[in-house]
CSV table of C-alpha atoms in Angstrom, one decimal:
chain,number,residue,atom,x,y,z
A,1,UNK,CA,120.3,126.5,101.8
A,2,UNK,CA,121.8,124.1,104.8
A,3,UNK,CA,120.5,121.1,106.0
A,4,UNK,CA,118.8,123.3,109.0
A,5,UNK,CA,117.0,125.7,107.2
A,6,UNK,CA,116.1,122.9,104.7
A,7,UNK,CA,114.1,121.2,107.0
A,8,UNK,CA,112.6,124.1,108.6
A,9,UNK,CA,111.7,124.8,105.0
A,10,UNK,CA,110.0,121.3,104.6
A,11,UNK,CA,108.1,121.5,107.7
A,12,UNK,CA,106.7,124.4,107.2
A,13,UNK,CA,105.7,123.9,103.7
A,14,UNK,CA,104.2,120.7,104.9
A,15,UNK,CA,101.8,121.7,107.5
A,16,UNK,CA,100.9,125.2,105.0
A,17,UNK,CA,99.7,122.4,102.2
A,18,UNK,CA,97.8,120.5,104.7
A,19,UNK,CA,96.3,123.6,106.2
A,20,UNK,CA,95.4,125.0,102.9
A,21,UNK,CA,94.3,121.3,102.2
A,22,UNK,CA,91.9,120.8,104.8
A,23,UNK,CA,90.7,125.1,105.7
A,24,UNK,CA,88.8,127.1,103.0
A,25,UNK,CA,89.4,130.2,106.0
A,26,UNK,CA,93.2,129.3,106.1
A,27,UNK,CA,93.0,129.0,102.2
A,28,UNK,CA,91.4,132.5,102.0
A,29,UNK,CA,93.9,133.9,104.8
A,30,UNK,CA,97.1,132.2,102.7
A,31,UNK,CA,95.7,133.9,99.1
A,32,UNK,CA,94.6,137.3,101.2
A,33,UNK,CA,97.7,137.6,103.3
A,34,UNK,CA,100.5,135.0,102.1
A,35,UNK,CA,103.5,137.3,104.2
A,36,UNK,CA,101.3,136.4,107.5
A,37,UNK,CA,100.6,133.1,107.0
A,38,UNK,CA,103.4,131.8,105.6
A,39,UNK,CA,105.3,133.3,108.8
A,40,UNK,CA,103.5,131.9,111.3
A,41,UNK,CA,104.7,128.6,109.6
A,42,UNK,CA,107.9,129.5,110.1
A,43,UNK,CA,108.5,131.0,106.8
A,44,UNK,CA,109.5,134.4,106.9
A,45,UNK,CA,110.6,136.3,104.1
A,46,UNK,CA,112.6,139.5,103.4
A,47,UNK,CA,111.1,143.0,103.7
A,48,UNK,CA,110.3,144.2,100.5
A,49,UNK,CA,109.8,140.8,99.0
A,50,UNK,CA,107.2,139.8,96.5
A,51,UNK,CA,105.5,136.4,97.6
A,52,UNK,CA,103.5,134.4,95.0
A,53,UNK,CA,101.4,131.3,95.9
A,54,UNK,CA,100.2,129.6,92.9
A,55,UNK,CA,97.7,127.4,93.6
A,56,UNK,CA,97.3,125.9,90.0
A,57,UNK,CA,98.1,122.4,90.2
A,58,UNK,CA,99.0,122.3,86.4
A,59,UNK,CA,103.0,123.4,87.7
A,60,UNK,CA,103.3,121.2,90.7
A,61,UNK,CA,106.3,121.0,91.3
A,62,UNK,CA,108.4,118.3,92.9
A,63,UNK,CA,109.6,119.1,96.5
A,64,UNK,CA,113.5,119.6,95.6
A,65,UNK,CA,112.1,122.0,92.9
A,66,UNK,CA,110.1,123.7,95.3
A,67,UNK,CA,112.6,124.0,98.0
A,68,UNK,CA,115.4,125.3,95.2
A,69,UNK,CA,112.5,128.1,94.3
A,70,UNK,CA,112.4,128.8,97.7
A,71,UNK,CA,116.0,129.2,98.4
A,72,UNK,CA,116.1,131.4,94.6
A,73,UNK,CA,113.6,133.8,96.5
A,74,UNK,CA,116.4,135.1,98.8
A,75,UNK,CA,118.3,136.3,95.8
A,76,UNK,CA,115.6,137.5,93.9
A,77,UNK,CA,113.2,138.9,95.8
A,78,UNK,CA,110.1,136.7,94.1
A,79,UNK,CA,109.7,133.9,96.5
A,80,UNK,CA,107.6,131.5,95.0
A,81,UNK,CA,104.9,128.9,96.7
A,82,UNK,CA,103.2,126.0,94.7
A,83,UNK,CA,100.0,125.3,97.1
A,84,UNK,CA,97.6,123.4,94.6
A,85,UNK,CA,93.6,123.8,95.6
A,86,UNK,CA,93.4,119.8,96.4
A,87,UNK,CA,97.0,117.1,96.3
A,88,UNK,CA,97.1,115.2,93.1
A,89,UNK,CA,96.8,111.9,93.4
A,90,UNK,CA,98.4,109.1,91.4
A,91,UNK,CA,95.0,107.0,90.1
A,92,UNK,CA,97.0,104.8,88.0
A,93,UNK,CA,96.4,100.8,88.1
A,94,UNK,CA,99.3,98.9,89.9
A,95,UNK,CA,101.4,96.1,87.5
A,96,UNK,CA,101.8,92.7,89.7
A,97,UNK,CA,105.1,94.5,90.4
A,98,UNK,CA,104.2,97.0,92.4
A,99,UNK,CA,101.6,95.0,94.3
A,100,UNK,CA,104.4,92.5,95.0
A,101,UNK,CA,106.3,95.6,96.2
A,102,UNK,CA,103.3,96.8,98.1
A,103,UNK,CA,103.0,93.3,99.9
A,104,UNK,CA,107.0,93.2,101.1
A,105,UNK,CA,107.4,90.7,98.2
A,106,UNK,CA,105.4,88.4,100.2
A,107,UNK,CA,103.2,85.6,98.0
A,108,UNK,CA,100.7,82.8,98.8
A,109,UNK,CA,100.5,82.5,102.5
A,110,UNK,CA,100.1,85.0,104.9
A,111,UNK,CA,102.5,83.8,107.1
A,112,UNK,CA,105.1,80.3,108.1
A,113,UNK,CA,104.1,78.5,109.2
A,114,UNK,CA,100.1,79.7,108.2
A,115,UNK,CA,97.8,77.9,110.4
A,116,UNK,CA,95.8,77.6,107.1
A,117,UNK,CA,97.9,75.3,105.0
A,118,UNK,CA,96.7,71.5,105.9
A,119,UNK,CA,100.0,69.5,107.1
């Protein structure tokens, strides 16, 4: 797959999980009809092609993975779509690390000079 139709991939995968994400019809329409609906995201696949949406989000996989089993679909005919019911979310607690990360790295004042500090 080239860099093009890489990106067209991604984009259209993107706004099909956020469709499917935020529409129980579109949802219905994607399990009912996944050849229609995945073209009119601007994935079309081959006449005669199997399509499988897996909605389990047990086998998420990660978007390289998911583009690769994309691509794979062109020579094998299966082309494969992970579209879990609802996006796992990472509800782990942050170390001080990552907070410092999530802050730019930035500690104590909010800014230099802070009109806070006393002189």
């Amino acid at each position: 797959m080239d860099i093009g139709d890489k990106a067209a991939f991604i984009s259209g995968y993107t706004r099909i999980l956020t469709q499917a994400w935020s529409s129980e019809e579109f949802s219905q329409r994607l399990e009912s009809d996944p050849r229609a609906v995945l073209a009119e995201n601007g994935l079309v696949t081959a006449p005669g092609t199997r399509v499988e949406i897996i909605r389990s989000r047990d086998a998420d996989p990660d978007l390289d993975t998911q583009v690769h089993l994309w691509d794979n679909g062109r020579l094998t005919g299966r082309y494969v779509l992970y579209v879990p019911h609802i996006p796992q979310v990472d509800t782990r607690e942050l170390d001080d690390d990552e907070l410092g990360d999530l802050a730019g790295g930035v500690s104590g004042y909010c800014c230099t000079p802070c009109c806070c500090q006393s002189v």
